PDB file of C-alpha atoms in Angstrom:
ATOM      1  CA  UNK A 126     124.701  96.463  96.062  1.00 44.00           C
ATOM      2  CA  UNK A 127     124.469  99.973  95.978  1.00 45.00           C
ATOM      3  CA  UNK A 128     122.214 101.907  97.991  1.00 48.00           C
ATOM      4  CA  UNK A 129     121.759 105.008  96.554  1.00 50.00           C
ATOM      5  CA  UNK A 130     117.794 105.744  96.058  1.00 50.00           C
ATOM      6  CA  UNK A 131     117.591 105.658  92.138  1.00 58.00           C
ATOM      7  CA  UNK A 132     113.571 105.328  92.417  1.00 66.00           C
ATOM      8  CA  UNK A 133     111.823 106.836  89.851  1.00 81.00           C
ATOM      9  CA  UNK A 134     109.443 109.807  91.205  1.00 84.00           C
ATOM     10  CA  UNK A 135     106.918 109.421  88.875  1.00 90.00           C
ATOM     11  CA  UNK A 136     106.572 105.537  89.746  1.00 91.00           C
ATOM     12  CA  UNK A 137     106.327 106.398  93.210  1.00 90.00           C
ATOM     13  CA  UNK A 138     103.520 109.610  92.597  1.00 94.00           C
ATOM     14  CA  UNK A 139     101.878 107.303  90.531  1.00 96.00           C
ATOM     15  CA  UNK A 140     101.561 104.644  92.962  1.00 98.00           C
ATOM     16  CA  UNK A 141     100.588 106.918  95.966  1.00 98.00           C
ATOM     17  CA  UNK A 142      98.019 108.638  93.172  1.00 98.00           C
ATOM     18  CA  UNK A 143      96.267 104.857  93.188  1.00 98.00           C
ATOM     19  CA  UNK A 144      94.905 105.282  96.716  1.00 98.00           C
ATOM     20  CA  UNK A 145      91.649 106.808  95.680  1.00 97.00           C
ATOM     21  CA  UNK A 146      88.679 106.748  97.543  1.00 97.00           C
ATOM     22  CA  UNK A 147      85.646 105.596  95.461  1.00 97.00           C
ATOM     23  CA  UNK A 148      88.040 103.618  93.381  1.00 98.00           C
ATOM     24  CA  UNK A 149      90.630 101.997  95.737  1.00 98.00           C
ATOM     25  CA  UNK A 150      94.171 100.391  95.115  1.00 98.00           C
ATOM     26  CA  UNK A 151      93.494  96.261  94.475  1.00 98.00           C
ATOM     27  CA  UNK A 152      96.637  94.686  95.240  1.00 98.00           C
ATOM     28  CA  UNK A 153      97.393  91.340  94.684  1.00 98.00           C
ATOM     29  CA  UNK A 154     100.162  89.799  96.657  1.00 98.00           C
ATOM     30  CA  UNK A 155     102.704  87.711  94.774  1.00 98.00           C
ATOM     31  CA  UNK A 156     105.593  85.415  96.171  1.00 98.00           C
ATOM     32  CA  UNK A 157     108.110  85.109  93.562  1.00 97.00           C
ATOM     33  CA  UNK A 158     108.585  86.097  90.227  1.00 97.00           C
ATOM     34  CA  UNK A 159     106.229  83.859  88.172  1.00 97.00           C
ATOM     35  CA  UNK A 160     103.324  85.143  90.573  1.00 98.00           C
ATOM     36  CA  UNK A 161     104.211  88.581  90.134  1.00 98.00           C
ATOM     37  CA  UNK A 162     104.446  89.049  86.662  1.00 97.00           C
ATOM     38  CA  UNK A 163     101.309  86.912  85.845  1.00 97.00           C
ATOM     39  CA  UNK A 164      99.270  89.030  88.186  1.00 98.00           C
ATOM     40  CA  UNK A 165     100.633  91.976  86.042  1.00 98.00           C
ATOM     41  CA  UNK A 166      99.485  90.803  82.799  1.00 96.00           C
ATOM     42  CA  UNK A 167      96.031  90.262  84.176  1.00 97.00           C
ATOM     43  CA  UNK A 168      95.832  94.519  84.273  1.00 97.00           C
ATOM     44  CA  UNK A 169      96.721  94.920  87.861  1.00 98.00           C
ATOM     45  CA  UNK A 170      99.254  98.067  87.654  1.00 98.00           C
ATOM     46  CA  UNK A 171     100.902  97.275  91.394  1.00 98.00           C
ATOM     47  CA  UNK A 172     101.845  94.270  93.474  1.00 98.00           C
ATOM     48  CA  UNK A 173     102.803  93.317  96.362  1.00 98.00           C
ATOM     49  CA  UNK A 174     104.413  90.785  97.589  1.00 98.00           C
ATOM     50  CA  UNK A 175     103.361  88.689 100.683  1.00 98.00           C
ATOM     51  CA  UNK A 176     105.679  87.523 104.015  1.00 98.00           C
ATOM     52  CA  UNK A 177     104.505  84.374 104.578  1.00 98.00           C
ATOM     53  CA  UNK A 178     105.251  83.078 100.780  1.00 97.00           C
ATOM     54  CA  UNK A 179     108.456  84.298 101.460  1.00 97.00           C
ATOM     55  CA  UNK A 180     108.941  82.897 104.393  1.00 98.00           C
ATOM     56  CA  UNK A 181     107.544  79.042 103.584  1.00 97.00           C
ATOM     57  CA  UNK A 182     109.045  78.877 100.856  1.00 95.00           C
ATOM     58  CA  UNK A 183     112.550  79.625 102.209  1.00 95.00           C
ATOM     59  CA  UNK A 184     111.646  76.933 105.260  1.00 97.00           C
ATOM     60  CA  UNK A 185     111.452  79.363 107.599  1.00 97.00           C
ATOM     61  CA  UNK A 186     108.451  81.038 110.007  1.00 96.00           C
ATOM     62  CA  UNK A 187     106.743  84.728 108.706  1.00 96.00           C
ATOM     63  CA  UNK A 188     106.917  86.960 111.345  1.00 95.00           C
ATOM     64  CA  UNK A 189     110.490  86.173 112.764  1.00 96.00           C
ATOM     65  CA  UNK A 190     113.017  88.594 110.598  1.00 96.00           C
ATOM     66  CA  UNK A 191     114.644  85.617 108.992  1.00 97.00           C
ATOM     67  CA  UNK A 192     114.164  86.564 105.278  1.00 97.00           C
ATOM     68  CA  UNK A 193     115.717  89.884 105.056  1.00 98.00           C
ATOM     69  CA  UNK A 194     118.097  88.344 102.072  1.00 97.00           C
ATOM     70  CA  UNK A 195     115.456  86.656 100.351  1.00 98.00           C
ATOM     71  CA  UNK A 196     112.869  89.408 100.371  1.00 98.00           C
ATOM     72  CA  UNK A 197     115.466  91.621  98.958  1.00 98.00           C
ATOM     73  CA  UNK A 198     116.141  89.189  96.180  1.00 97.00           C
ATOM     74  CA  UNK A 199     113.003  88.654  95.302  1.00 98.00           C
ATOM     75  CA  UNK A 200     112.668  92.943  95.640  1.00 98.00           C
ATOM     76  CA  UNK A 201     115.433  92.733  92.944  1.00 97.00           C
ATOM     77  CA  UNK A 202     113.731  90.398  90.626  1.00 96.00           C
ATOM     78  CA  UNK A 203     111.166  92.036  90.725  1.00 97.00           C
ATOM     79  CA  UNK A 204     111.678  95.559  90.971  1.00 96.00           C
ATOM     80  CA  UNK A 205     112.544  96.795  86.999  1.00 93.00           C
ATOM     81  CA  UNK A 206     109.385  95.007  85.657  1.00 96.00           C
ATOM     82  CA  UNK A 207     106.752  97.189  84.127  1.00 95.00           C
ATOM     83  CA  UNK A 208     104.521  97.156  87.412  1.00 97.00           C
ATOM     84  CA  UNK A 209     104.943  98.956  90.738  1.00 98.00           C
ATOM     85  CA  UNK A 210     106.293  97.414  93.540  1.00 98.00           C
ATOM     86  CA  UNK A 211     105.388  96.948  97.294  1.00 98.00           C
ATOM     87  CA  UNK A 212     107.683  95.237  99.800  1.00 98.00           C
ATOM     88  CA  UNK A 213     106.214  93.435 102.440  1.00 98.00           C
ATOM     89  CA  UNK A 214     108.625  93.712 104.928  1.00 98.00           C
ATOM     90  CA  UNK A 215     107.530  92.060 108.531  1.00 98.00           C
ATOM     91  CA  UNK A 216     108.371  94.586 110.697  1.00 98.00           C
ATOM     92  CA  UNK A 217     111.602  95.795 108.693  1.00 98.00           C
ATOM     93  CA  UNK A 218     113.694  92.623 109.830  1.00 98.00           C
ATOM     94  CA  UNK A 219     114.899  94.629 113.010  1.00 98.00           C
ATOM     95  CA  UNK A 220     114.375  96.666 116.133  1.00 97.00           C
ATOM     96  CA  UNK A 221     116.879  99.393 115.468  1.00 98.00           C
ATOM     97  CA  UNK A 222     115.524 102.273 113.074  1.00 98.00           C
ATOM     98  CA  UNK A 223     118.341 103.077 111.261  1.00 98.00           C
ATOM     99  CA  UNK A 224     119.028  99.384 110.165  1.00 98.00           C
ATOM    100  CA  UNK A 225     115.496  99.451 109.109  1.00 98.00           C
ATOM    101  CA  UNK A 226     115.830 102.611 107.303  1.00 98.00           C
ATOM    102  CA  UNK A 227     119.305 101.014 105.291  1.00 98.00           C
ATOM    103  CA  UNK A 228     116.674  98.193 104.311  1.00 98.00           C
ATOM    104  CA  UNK A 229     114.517 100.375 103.071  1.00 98.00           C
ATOM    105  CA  UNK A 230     117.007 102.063 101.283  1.00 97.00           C
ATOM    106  CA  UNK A 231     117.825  98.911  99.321  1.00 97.00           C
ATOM    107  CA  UNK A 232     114.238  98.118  98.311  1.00 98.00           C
ATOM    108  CA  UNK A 233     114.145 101.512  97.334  1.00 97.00           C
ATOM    109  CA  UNK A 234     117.341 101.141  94.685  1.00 96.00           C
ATOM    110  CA  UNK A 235     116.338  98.339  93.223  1.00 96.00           C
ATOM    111  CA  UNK A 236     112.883  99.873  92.355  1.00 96.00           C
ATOM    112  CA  UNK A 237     110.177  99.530  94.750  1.00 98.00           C
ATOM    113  CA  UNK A 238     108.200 102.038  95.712  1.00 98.00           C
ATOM    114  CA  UNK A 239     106.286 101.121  99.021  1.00 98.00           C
ATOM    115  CA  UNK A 240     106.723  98.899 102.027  1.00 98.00           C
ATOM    116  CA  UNK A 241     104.484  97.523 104.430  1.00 98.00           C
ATOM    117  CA  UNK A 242     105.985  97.424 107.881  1.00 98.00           C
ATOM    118  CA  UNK A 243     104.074  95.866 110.810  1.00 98.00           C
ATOM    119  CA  UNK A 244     104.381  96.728 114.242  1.00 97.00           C
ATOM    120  CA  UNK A 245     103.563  93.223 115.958  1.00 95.00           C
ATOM    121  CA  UNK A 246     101.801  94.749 118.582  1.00 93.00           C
ATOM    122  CA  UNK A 247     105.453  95.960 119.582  1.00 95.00           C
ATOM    123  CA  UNK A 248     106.322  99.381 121.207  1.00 97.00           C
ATOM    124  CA  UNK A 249     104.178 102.419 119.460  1.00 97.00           C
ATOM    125  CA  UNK A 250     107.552 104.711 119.885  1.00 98.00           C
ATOM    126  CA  UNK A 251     109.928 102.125 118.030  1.00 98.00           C
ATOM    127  CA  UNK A 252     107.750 101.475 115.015  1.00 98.00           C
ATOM    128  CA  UNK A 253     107.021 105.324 114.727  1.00 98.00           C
ATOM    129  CA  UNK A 254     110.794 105.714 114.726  1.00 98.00           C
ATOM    130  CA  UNK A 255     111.485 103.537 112.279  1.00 98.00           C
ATOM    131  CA  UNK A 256     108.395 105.396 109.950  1.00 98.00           C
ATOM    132  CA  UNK A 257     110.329 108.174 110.213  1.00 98.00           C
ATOM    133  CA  UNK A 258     113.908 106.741 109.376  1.00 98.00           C
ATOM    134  CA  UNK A 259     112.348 104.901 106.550  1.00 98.00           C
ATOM    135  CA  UNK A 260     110.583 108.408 105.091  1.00 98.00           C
ATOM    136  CA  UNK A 261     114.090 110.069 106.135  1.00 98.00           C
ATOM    137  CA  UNK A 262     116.425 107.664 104.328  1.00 97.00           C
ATOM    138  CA  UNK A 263     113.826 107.149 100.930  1.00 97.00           C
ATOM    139  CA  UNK A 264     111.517 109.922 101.253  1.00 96.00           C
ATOM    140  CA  UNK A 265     109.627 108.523  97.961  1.00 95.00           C
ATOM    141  CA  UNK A 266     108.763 104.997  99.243  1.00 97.00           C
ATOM    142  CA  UNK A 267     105.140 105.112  99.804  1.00 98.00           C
ATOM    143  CA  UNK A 268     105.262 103.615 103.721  1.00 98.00           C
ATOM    144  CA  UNK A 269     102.421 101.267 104.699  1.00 98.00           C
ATOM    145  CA  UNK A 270     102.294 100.955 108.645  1.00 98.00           C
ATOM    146  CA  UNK A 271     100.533  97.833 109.781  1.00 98.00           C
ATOM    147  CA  UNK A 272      99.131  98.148 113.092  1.00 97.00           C
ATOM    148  CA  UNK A 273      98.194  94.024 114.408  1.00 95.00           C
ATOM    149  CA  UNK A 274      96.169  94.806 116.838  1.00 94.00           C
ATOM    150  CA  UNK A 275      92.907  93.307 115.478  1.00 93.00           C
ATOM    151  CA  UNK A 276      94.923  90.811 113.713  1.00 90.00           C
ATOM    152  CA  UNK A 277      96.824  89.434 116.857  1.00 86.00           C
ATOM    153  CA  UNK A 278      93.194  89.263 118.625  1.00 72.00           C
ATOM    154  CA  UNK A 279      92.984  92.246 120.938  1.00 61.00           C
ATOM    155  CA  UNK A 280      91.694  94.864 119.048  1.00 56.00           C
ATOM    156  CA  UNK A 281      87.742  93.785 119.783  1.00 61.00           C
ATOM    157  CA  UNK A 282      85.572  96.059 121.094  1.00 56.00           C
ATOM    158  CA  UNK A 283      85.704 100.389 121.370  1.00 56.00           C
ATOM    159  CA  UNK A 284      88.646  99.974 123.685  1.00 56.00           C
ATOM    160  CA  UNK A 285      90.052  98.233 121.038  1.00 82.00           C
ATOM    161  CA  UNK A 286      89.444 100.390 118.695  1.00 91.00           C
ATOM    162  CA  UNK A 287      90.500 103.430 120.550  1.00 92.00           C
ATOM    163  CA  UNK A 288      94.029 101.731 121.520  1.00 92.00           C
ATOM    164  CA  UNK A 289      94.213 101.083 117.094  1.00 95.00           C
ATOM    165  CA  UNK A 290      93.574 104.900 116.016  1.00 96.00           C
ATOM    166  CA  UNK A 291      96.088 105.954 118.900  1.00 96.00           C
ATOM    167  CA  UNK A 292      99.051 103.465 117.141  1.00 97.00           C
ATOM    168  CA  UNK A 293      97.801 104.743 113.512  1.00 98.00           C
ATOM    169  CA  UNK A 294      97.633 108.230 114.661  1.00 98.00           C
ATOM    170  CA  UNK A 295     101.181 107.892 116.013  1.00 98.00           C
ATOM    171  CA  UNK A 296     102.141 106.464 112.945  1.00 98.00           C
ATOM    172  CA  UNK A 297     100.853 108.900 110.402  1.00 98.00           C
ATOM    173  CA  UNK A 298     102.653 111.654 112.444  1.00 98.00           C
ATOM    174  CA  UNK A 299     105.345 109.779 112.095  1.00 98.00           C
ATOM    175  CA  UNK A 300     105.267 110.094 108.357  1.00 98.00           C
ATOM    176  CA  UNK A 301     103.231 107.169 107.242  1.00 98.00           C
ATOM    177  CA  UNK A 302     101.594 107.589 103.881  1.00 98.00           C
ATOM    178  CA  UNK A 303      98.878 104.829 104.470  1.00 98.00           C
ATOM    179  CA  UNK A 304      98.017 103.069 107.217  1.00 98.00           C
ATOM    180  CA  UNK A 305      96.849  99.055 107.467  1.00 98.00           C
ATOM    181  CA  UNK A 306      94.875  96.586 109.862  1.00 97.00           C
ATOM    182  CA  UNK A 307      94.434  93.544 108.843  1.00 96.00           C
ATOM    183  CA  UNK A 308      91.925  91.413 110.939  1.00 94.00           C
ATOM    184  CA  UNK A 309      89.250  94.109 110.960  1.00 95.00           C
ATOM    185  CA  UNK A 310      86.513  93.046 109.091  1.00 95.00           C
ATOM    186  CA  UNK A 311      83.298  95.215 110.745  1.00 95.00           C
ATOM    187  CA  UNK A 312      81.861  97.675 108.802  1.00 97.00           C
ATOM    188  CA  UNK A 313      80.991 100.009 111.320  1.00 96.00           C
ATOM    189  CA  UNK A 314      84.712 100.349 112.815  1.00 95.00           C
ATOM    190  CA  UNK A 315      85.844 100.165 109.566  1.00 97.00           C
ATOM    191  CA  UNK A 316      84.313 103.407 108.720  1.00 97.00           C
ATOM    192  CA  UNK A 317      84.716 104.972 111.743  1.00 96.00           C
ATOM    193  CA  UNK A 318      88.855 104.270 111.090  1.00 97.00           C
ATOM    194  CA  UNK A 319      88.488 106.097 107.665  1.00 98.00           C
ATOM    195  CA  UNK A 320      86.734 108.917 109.267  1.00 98.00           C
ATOM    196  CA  UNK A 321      89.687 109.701 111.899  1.00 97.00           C
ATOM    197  CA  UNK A 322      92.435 109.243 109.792  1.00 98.00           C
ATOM    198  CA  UNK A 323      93.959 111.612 107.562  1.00 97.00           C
ATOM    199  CA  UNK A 324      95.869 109.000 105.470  1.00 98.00           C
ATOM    200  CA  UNK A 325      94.607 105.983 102.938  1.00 98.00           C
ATOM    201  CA  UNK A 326      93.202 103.440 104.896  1.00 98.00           C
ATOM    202  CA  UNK A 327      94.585  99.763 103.927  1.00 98.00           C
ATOM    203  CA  UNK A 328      92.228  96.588 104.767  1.00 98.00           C
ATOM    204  CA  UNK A 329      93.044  92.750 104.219  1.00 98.00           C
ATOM    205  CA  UNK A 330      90.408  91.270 101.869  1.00 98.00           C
ATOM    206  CA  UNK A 331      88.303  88.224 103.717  1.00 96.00           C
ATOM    207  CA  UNK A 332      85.949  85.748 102.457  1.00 94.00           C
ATOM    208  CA  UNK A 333      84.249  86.566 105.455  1.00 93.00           C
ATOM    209  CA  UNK A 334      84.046  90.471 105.500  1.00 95.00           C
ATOM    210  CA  UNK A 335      82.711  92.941 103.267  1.00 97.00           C
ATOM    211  CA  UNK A 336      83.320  92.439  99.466  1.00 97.00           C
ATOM    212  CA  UNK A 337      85.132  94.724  97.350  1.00 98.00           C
ATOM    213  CA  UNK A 338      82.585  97.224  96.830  1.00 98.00           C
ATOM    214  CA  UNK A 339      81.100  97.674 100.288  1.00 98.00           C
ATOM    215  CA  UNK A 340      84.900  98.445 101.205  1.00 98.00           C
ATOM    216  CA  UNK A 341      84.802 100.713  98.491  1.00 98.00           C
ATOM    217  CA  UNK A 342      81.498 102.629  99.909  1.00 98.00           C
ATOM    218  CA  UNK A 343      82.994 102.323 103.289  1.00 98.00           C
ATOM    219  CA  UNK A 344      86.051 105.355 102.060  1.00 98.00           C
ATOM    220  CA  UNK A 345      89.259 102.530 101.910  1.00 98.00           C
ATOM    221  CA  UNK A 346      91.750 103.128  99.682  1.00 98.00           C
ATOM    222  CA  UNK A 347      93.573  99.930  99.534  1.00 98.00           C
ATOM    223  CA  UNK A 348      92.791  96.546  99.870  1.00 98.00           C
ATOM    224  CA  UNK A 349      94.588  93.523  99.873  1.00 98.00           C
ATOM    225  CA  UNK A 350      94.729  89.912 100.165  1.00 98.00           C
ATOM    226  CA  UNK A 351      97.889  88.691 102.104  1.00 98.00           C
ATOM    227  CA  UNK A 352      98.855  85.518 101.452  1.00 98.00           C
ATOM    228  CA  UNK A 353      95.599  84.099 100.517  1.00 98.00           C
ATOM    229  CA  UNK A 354      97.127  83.671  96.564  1.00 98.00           C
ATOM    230  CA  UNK A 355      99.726  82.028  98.217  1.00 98.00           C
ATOM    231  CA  UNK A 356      97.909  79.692  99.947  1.00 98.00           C
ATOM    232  CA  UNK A 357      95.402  78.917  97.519  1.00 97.00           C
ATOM    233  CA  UNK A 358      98.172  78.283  95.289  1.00 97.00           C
ATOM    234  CA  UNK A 359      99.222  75.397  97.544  1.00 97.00           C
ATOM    235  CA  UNK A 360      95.508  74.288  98.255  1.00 97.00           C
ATOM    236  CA  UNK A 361      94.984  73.774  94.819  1.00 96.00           C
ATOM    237  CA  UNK A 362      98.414  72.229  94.010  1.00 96.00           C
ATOM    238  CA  UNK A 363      97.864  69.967  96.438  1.00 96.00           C
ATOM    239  CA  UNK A 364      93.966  69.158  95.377  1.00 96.00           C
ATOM    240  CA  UNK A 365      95.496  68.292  91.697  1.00 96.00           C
ATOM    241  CA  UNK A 366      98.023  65.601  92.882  1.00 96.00           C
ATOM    242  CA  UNK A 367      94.790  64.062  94.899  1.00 96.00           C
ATOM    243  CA  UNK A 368      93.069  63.758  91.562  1.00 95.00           C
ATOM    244  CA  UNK A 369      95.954  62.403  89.607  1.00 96.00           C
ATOM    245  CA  UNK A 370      96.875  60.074  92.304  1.00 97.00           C
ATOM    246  CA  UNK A 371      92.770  59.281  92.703  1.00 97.00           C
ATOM    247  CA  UNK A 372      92.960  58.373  88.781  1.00 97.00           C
ATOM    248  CA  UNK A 373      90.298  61.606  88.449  1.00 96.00           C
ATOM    249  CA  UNK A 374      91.818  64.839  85.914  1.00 94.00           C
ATOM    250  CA  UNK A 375      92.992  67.490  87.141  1.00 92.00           C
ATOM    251  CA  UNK A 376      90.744  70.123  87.722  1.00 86.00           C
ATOM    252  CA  UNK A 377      90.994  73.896  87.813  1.00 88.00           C
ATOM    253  CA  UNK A 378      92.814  76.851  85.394  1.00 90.00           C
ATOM    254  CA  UNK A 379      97.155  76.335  85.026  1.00 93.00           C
ATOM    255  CA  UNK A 380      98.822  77.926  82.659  1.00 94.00           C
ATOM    256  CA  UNK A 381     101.103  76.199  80.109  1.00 95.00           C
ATOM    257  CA  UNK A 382     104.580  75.666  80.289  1.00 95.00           C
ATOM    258  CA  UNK A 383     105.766  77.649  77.385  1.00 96.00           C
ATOM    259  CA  UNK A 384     103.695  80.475  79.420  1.00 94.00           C
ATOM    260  CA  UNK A 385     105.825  80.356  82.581  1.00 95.00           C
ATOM    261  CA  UNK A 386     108.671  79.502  80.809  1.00 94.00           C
ATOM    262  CA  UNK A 387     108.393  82.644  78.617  1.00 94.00           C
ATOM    263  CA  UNK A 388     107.831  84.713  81.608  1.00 93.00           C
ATOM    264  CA  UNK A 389     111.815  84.333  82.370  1.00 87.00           C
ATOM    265  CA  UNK A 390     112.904  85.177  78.900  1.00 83.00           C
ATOM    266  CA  UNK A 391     115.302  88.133  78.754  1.00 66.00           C
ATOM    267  CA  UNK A 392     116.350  87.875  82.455  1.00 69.00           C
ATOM    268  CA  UNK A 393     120.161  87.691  82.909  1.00 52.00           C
ATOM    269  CA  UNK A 394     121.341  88.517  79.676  1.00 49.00           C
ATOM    270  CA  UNK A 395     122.980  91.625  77.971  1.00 38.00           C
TER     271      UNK A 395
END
């Protein structure tokens, strides 16, 4: 594969132009294909995809830089359908910058126009470098940097919150475009994050935290939901052999075969 950036500028303005404030960027996260394109025909303009589906589905643990080929396949599939496109890409499936920054490249010629990258709680210097490799090497992908610190259970507390805005202020300097920690659900820290930064704020969507439109009120400009499509694709998968096995129908929305089938028309031909 080639990896000259052939991303289309407008795609990636228009994608970056989505992070409004009073009107944020609702992005569903898909995990192949089928996922993706249904979620587009439901009137969301942008997805993302998610690590973990990734991950499971290939057999393998999220989080441990073992699906570099098959994010970039599904990056492929995915990346000349009429939606934008954000990678999720662990934390860039290495340590060294410049390999990160060749990744990047790659996502970027087959059509995406953002990445997440997540910094595991690693070295503040090392994921800032690779920001800046990535923004170096495809200067239009829109660069989501995922600070874990709430997420990996130590960002409780103002100490907590002082050691996040130090990572995300590295990080915007850096060259991040938008900035994302998941975990942090409190309203109060929340808005005291949007208030220091100088770049979109991204928050994971919980069942627990604020809805949708107190997010909204709170200044975020993105939010997202992870893998929770993912996994209550499997819940309910699983909940609907139960009821066949339990004699009981099936309950809950699917759509029909000729639907998903037609979703795969037109690939690989011509």
């Amino acid at each position: 594969m080639s990896d000259s950036v052939r991303q289309d500028p407008a795609a990636a303005a228009g994608f970056a132009a989505l992070h409004r404030a009073g009107d944020p960027l609702v992005l569903p996260n898909a995990w192949d294909h089928a996922s993706a394109c249904l979620l587009a025909a439901r009137g969301f303009p942008a997805i993302g995809t998610t690590s973990l589906g990734v991950a499971a589905a290939a057999g393998v643990p999220d989080g441990t830089s073992a699906t570099r080929e098959e994010t970039l396949r599904l990056a492929l599939a995915l990346g000349s359908e009429p939606f934008l496109l954000s990678v999720d890409a662990e934390g860039g499936f290495s340590d060294d910058p410049d390999e990160v920054a060749a990744f990047a490249r790659e996502l970027a010629a087959v059509g995406a126009v953002g990445i997440n990258l997540e910094d595991g709680r690693g070295p503040v210097r090392r994921h800032a470098a690779k920001i800046a490799a990535v923004k170096s090497a495809a200067p239009g992908l829109f660069v989501n940097a995922r600070t874990d610190t709430f997420w990996l259970g130590d960002g409780d507390g103002e100490a907590g919150l002082g050691a996040t805005l130090r990572r995300l202020d590295a990080y915007q300097e850096a060259g991040a475009d938008g900035v994302f920690v998941p975990g942090l659900t409190d309203a109060g820290r929340i808005a005291a994050l949007v208030d220091a930064l100088d770049v979109p704020l991204n928050i994971l969507y919980s069942p627990t935290g604020p809805p949708l439109p107190h997010l909204t009120d709170l200044g975020v400009r993105r939010i997202s939901v992870g893998s929770l499509l993912y996994r209550r694709a499997l819940g309910a998968a699983v909940e609907a052999m139960a009821d066949v096995r339990a004699g009981r129908e099936a309950a809950g929305a699917a759509p029909t075969y000729a639907e998903v089938r037609a979703l795969g028309e037109g690939r690989g031909e011509g």
